[in-house]
CSV table of C-alpha atoms in Angstrom, one decimal:
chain,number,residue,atom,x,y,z
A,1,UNK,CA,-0.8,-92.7,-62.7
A,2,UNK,CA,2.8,-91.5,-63.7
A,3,UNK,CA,4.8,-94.3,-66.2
A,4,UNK,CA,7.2,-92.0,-67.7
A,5,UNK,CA,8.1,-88.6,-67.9
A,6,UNK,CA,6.1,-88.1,-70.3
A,7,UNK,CA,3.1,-88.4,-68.0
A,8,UNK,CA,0.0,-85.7,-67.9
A,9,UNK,CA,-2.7,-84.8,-65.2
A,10,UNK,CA,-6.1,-82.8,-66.8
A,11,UNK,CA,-6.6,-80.1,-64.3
A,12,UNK,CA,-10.3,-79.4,-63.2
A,13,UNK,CA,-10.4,-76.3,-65.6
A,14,UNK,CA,-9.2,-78.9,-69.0
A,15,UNK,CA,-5.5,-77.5,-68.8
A,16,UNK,CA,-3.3,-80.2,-69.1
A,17,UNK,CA,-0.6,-80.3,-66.6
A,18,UNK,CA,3.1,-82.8,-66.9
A,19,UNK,CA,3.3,-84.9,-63.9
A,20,UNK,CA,6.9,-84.4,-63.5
A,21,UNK,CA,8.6,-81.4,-63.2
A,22,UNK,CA,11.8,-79.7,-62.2
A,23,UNK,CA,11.7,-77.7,-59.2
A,24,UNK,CA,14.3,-74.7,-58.9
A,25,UNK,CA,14.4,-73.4,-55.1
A,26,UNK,CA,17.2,-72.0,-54.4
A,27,UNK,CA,18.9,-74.1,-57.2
A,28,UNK,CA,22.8,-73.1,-57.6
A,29,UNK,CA,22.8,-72.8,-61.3
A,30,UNK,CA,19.6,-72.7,-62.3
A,31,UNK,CA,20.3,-71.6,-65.8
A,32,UNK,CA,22.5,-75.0,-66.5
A,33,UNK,CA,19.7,-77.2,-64.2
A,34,UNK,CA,16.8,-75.8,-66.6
A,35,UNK,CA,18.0,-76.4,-69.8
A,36,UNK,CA,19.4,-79.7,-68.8
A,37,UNK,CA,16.0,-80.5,-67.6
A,38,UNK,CA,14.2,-79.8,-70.7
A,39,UNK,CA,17.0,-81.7,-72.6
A,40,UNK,CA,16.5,-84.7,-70.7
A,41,UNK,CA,12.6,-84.7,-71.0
A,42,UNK,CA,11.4,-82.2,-68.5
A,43,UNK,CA,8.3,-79.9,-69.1
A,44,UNK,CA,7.5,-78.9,-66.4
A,45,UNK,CA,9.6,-76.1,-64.9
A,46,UNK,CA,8.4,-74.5,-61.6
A,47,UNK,CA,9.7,-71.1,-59.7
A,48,UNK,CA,8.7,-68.6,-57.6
A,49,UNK,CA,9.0,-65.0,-57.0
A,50,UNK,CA,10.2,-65.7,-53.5
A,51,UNK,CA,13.4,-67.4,-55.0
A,52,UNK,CA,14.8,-64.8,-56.9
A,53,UNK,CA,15.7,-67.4,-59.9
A,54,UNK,CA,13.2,-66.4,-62.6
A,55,UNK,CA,15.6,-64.6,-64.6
A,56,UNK,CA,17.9,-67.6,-64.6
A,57,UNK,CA,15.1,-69.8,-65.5
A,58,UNK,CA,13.7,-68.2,-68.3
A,59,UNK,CA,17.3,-68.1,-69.6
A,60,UNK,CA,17.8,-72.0,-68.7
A,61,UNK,CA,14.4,-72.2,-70.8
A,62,UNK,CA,16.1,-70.0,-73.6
A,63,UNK,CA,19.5,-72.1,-73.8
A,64,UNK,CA,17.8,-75.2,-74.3
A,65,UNK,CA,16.1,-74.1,-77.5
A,66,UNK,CA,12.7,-76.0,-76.8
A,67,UNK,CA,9.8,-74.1,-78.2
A,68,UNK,CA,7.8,-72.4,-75.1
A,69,UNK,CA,4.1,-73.8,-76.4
A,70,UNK,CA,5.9,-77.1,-75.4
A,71,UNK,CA,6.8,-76.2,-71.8
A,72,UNK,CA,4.3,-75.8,-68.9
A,73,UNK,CA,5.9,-72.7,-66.8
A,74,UNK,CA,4.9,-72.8,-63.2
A,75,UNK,CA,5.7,-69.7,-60.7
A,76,UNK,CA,4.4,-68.2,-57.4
A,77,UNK,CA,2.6,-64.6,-55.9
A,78,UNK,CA,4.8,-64.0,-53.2
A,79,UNK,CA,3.2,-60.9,-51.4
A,80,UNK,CA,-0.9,-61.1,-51.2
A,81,UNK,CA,-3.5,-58.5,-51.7
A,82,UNK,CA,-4.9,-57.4,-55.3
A,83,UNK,CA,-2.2,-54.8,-56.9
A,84,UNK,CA,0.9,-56.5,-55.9
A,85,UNK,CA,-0.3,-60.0,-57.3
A,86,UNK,CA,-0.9,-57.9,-61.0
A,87,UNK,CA,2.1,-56.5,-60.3
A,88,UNK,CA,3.7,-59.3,-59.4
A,89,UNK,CA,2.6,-61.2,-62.1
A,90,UNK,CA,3.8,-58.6,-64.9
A,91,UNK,CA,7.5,-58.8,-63.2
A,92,UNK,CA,7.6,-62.7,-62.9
A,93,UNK,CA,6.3,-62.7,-67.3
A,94,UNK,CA,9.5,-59.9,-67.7
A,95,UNK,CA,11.7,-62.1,-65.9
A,96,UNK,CA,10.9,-65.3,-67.4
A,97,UNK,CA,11.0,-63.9,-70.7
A,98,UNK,CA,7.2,-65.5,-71.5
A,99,UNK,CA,3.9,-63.9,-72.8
A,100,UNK,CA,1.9,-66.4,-70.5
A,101,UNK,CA,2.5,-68.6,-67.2
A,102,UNK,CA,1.1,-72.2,-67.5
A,103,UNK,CA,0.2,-72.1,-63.8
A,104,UNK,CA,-0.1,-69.6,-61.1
A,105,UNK,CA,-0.3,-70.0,-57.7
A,106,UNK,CA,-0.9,-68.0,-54.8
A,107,UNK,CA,2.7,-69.0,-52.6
A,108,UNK,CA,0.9,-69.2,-49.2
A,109,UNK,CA,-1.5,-68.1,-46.9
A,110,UNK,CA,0.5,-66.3,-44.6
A,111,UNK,CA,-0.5,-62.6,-45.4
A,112,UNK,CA,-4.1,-63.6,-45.4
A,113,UNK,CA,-5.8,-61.6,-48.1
A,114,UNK,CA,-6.2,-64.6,-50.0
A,115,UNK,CA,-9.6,-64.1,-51.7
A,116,UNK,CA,-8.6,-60.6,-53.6
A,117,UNK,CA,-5.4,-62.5,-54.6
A,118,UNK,CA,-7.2,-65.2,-56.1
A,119,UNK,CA,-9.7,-62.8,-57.7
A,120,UNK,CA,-7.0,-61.6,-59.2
A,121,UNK,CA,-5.3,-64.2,-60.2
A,122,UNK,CA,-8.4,-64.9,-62.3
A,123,UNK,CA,-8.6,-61.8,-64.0
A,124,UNK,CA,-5.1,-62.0,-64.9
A,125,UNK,CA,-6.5,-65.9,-66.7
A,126,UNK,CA,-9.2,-64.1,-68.2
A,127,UNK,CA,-6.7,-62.0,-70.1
A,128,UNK,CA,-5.1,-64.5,-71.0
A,129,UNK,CA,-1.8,-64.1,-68.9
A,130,UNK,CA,-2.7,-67.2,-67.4
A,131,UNK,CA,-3.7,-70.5,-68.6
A,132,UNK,CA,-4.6,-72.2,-64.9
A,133,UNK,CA,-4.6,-70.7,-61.0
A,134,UNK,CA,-4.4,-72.8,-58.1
A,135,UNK,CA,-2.9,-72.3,-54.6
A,136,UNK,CA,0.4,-73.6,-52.7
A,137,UNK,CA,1.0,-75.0,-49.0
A,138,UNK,CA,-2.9,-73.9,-48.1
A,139,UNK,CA,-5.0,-76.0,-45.5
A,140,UNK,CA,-8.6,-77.2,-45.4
A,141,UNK,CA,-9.5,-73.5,-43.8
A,142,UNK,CA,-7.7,-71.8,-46.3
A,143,UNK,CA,-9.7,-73.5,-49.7
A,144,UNK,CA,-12.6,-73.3,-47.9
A,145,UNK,CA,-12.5,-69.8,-47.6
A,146,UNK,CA,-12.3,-69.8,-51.4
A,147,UNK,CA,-15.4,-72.0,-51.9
A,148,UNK,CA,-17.9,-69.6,-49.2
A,149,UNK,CA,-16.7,-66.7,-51.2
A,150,UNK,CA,-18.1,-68.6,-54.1
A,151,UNK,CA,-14.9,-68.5,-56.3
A,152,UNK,CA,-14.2,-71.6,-58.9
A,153,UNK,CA,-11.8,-74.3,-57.1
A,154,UNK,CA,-8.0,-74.3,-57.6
A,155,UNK,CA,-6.9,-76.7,-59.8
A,156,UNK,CA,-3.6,-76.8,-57.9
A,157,UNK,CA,-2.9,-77.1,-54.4
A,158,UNK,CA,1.3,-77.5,-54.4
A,159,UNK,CA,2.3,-78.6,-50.5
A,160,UNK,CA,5.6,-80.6,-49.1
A,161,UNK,CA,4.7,-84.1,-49.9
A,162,UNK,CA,7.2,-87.4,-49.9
A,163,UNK,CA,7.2,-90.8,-48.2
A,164,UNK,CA,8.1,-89.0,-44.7
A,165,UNK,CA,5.4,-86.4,-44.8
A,166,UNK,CA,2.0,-87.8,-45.9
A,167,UNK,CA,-0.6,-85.0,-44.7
A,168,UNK,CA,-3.7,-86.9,-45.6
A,169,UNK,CA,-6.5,-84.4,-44.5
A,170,UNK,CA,-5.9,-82.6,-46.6
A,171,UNK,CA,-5.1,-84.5,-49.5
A,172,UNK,CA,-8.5,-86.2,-48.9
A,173,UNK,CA,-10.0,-82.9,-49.0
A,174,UNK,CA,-8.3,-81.8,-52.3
A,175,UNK,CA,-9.4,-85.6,-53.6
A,176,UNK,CA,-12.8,-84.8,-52.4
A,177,UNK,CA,-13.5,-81.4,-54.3
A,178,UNK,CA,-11.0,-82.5,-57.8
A,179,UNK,CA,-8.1,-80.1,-57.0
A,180,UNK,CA,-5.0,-82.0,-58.0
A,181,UNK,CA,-1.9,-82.3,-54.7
A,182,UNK,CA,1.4,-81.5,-56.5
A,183,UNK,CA,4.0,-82.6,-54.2
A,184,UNK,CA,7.7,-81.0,-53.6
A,185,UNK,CA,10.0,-81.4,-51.8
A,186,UNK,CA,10.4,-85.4,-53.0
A,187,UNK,CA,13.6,-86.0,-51.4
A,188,UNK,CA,13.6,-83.7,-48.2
A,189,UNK,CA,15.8,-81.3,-49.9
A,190,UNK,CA,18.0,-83.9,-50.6
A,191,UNK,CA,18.2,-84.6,-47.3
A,192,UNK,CA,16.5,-88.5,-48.1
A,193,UNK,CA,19.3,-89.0,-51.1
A,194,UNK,CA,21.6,-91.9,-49.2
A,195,UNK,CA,18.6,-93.2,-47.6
A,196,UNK,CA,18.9,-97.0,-48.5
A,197,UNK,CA,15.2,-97.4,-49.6
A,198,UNK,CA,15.7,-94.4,-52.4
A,199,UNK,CA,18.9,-95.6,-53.2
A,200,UNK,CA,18.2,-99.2,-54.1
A,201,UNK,CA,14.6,-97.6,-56.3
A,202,UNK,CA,17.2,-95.6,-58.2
A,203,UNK,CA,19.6,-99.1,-58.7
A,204,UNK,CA,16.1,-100.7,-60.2
């Protein structure tokens, strides 16, 4: 249970994961948002290939002058299939200035492929390039297909989750077989920020 930002989750493969982080689609100065972030307590700092903001991240992360063994890095495989997620993930550690990513995940399903991405994924933890692999905006049929293929469980499945969008299938499925739900999306895309409710949690 989160009680501050300080707050941690142990992954089903011991990596120790911040509850709270800062998301950074398609975040107008990222740079700026990043190393305010950190500043305020942040440790979590999660990006993706697909938003073109990993440069500007790894620089927010260099500006605010915290020490990177201290931060959990979070980005995304964009395109599927073997090659391009090695590739992928040697661009995102250029662009992010970092030796390692904290936690990668495979961005969705879309282009199928999914079980020679995620066998890729963990060679890339094997070397050490990763610490923890998980999976974003997959359905039951989707991490199923990972267990029949016999490959160890994501410790991650990141989906759009927040008070107006409570898919509970599949978080009972990812409660069922100990992979942890990170939610974005919180607010709606800041669509939710003058809803009464939200705005009289953020008064208490």
């Amino acid at each position: 249970m989160a009680t501050n930002i300080d707050s941690v989750i142990n992954l089903n493969d011991g990596i120790t994961m911040p509850l709270f982080g800062l998301g950074t689609a398609w975040t107008n100065e990222c740079s700026q948002a990043v190393s305010y972030a950190i500043e305020q307590g942040y440790r979590m700092i999660d990006t993706a290939q697909r938003y073109g903001n990993e440069e500007d991240v790894g620089k927010g992360i260099t500006m605010s002058g915290k020490d990177r063994k201290d931060l959990f890095i979070v980005t995304k495989q964009w395109q599927n299939g073997h090659d391009a997620c090695i590739q992928g993930l040697q661009r995102s550690l250029v662009r992010l200035d970092t030796d390692y990513i904290d936690l990668f995940l495979i961005h969705g399903p879309r282009e199928g492929r999914n079980v020679e991405t995620y066998k890729a994924m963990l060679e890339l933890k094997k070397q050490g390039l990763v610490r923890s692999v998980g999976v974003s905006n997959f359905n039951i049929h989707h991490l199923e297909g990972l267990r029949i293929a016999g490959l160890p469980t994501p410790s991650v499945n990141q989906i759009e989750l927040h008070p107006w969008l409570q898919p509970r299938e599949i978080i009972d499925y990812c409660k069922k077989h100990n992979i942890t739900v990170m939610g974005y999306s919180p607010l709606v895309k800041s669509k939710m920020l003058k809803n009464q409710q939200i705005c009289d949690l953020a008064k208490r």
